[in-house]
Each structure stands twice: as C-alpha cells, then as structure tokens.
Amino acid sequence: MFTIDTYLPTRIIFGCGRLEELKSLELPGKKALICITADRLMHTLGILERVERLLQENGTDYVIYDKVQPNPTKACVEEATALAVQCDCDFTLGLGGGSSIDTAKGCALMLALEGDLWDYAYTGTGGRKEAKKSVSSSNYYYNLRNRHRMRSILCDYESGH
C-alpha cells in the first residue's frame, strides 16, 4: 500500500499589500536565497527590487538564484542549493509562482538534510528516505497566485522521472 506522511511547516504570506510586511517579519535566518524564474518577470514587475529593499530594511542579506525554469528539475534544485551553501544562506524565499516555490522548497530541504534530493522522493525512483530533521520555518513565499501545494513537483531527467 502506498502511503505518505508529511510534516513540512511553511509560512505563506498572501494578499493585497502583504509584501510590505516583509520588512518587519521575524525571519528564520539572516541570509536568504531568493529563487526566481529566468524569464525576469519579477524584475519587470518591480517585485524583486521591492523584496530586496524590504529585506535590507529587515536587516536580512540575500543572494538571488535566477535560473528557475518551468517544471524545475533536480539539477536546478542542486544548483540553487550549491549557491545557498557557497553563500552561507540559511533560508529560502520563493518569489513568484509554482516553479520558484517548488525550487525554494527543494533547496530548503537540501539545506536541512543530508544526501541526495532524490533520496527523499516518495514516487518513481525516489529513495523514500525519512527526514530525521525538521525543516520548519525555512520557506517564505510571495506568491502571485492563491494556490499552495504541500509537496513540490520536480523532475529528474537523468533517471527519466
């Protein structure tokens, strides 16, 4: 029988005017990895610049990972995680829609857990490894849509899943 138990607390801040709260929120760390899509939409809309300003007002440093593609891949998450580790980021922020959020969630998992991302996948060729460490308070999202999934959708093109 296929079963899943998941505990991944996530704080989602959604609603008109809520982005301004970022300057006074108690964040889970002092340096964020901001995940955005490669299409530069967050730049074009001015949202990235607002988030940068608000994080600075909050006293929080950040690094930007701007290579997220639609239907993010395991390789994308690994690249984002490597950047986060290299730059000493201690939490992730997915800015935009589902792909950015899924990348940020995957990266937050890998910052907290050891091994390969696919070790923790519960479908396909995933290793179904149980997370022994909590990753709570690792993700903050500014989502343009009123939708949230507890799980992430990531592809592993190398294994065909």
Coordinates of C-alpha atoms in Angstrom, one line a residue:
M1 CA 0.0 0.0 0.0
F2 CA 1.3 3.5 -0.9
T3 CA 1.2 5.9 2.0
I4 CA 2.7 9.3 2.7
D5 CA 3.1 11.2 6.0
T6 CA 4.5 14.7 5.6
Y7 CA 5.2 17.4 8.1
L8 CA 6.7 20.4 6.4
P9 CA 5.5 23.6 8.1
T10 CA 5.5 26.5 5.6
R11 CA 4.6 30.1 6.1
I12 CA 2.7 31.6 3.2
I13 CA 2.1 35.4 3.1
F14 CA -0.6 36.2 0.6
G15 CA -2.9 39.1 0.0
C16 CA -3.0 42.6 -1.4
G17 CA -0.4 44.8 0.3
R18 CA 1.1 42.0 2.4
L19 CA 4.5 42.2 0.7
E20 CA 5.3 45.3 2.9
E21 CA 5.2 43.0 6.0
L22 CA 8.5 41.5 4.9
K23 CA 10.4 44.4 6.4
S24 CA 9.1 43.6 9.9
L25 CA 8.7 39.8 9.9
E26 CA 10.7 37.6 12.1
L27 CA 12.6 35.6 9.5
P28 CA 14.1 32.2 10.2
G29 CA 17.7 33.4 9.4
K30 CA 19.9 36.3 8.4
K31 CA 20.6 35.4 4.7
A32 CA 18.0 34.3 2.2
L33 CA 18.4 32.6 -1.1
I34 CA 15.7 34.2 -3.3
C35 CA 14.6 31.8 -6.1
I36 CA 13.1 33.5 -9.2
T37 CA 12.4 32.4 -12.7
A38 CA 14.8 33.0 -15.6
D39 CA 12.2 34.9 -17.5
R40 CA 12.9 38.1 -15.5
L41 CA 9.2 38.6 -14.7
M42 CA 10.0 39.6 -11.1
H43 CA 12.4 42.2 -12.4
T44 CA 10.0 43.5 -14.9
L45 CA 7.2 43.9 -12.4
G46 CA 9.5 45.6 -9.9
I47 CA 8.7 42.9 -7.3
L48 CA 12.3 41.7 -6.9
E49 CA 13.5 45.3 -6.2
R50 CA 10.8 45.7 -3.6
V51 CA 11.7 42.5 -1.9
E52 CA 15.4 43.4 -1.9
R53 CA 14.6 46.8 -0.3
L54 CA 12.3 45.2 2.3
L55 CA 14.9 42.5 3.2
Q56 CA 17.5 45.3 3.7
E57 CA 15.1 47.2 5.9
N58 CA 14.6 44.0 7.9
G59 CA 18.4 43.6 8.3
T60 CA 18.5 40.5 6.2
D61 CA 21.1 39.8 3.5
Y62 CA 20.2 37.8 0.3
V63 CA 21.5 36.1 -2.8
I64 CA 19.5 35.6 -5.9
Y65 CA 19.1 32.4 -7.8
D66 CA 17.5 33.5 -11.2
K67 CA 17.7 30.3 -13.2
V68 CA 14.4 28.6 -12.3
Q69 CA 12.7 27.1 -15.3
P70 CA 9.1 25.9 -15.7
N71 CA 8.8 22.4 -14.2
P72 CA 12.0 22.7 -12.2
T73 CA 14.5 19.9 -12.2
K74 CA 16.5 18.1 -9.6
A75 CA 19.6 19.6 -11.3
C76 CA 18.1 23.1 -10.8
V77 CA 17.5 22.4 -7.1
E78 CA 21.0 21.1 -6.7
E79 CA 22.5 24.2 -8.4
A80 CA 20.4 26.5 -6.2
T81 CA 21.4 24.6 -3.1
A82 CA 25.1 24.8 -4.0
L83 CA 24.8 28.5 -4.4
A84 CA 23.0 28.8 -1.0
V85 CA 25.8 26.7 0.7
Q86 CA 28.5 28.7 -1.0
C87 CA 27.0 32.0 0.1
D88 CA 26.0 30.8 3.6
C89 CA 22.3 31.3 3.1
D90 CA 20.2 29.9 6.0
F91 CA 16.7 30.1 4.5
T92 CA 15.0 30.2 1.1
L93 CA 12.4 32.5 -0.3
G94 CA 10.4 31.5 -3.4
L95 CA 9.3 34.6 -5.3
G96 CA 6.7 34.2 -7.9
G97 CA 4.7 31.2 -8.9
G98 CA 4.8 27.4 -8.5
S99 CA 8.2 26.7 -10.1
S100 CA 10.1 29.2 -7.9
I101 CA 8.3 28.0 -4.9
D102 CA 9.0 24.3 -5.7
T103 CA 12.7 25.1 -6.2
A104 CA 12.8 27.0 -2.9
K105 CA 11.1 24.1 -1.1
G106 CA 13.5 21.6 -2.6
C107 CA 16.5 23.8 -1.8
A108 CA 15.3 24.3 1.8
L109 CA 15.1 20.5 2.2
M110 CA 18.6 20.0 1.0
L111 CA 20.0 22.7 3.2
A112 CA 18.5 20.9 6.2
L113 CA 19.0 17.3 5.2
E114 CA 22.0 15.2 4.1
G115 CA 22.3 13.2 0.9
D116 CA 20.7 13.5 -2.5
L117 CA 17.4 15.2 -3.1
W118 CA 16.0 12.1 -4.7
D119 CA 16.7 10.1 -1.6
Y120 CA 13.6 11.8 -0.1
A121 CA 11.3 11.5 -3.1
Y122 CA 8.3 9.2 -2.4
T123 CA 7.4 8.4 -6.0
G124 CA 9.1 7.0 -9.1
T125 CA 12.7 6.1 -8.5
G126 CA 12.8 8.0 -5.2
G127 CA 14.5 6.5 -2.2
R128 CA 11.6 7.2 0.2
K129 CA 14.1 8.1 2.9
E130 CA 12.6 9.5 6.1
A131 CA 13.7 13.0 7.0
K132 CA 15.2 12.9 10.5
K133 CA 15.4 16.6 10.9
S134 CA 12.7 19.3 10.9
V135 CA 12.8 21.9 8.1
S136 CA 10.2 24.1 9.6
S137 CA 10.3 27.8 9.1
S138 CA 12.6 27.5 6.1
N139 CA 10.4 28.9 3.4
Y140 CA 8.8 32.2 2.8
Y141 CA 6.9 32.8 -0.4
Y142 CA 5.5 35.7 -2.2
N143 CA 3.0 34.0 -4.5
L144 CA 1.2 35.7 -7.3
R145 CA -1.5 33.0 -7.2
N146 CA -3.7 31.9 -4.4
R147 CA -2.5 28.3 -4.5
H148 CA -0.1 26.2 -2.5
R149 CA 0.9 22.6 -2.6
M150 CA 2.4 20.9 0.4
R151 CA 4.7 18.9 -1.9
S152 CA 6.9 20.0 -4.7
I153 CA 6.9 19.0 -8.3
L154 CA 10.4 18.4 -9.5
C155 CA 11.8 16.4 -12.5
D156 CA 14.9 14.2 -12.7
Y157 CA 15.6 14.0 -16.4
E158 CA 18.7 11.8 -15.8
S159 CA 16.5 9.0 -14.4
G160 CA 13.5 9.8 -16.6
H161 CA 11.3 10.8 -13.7

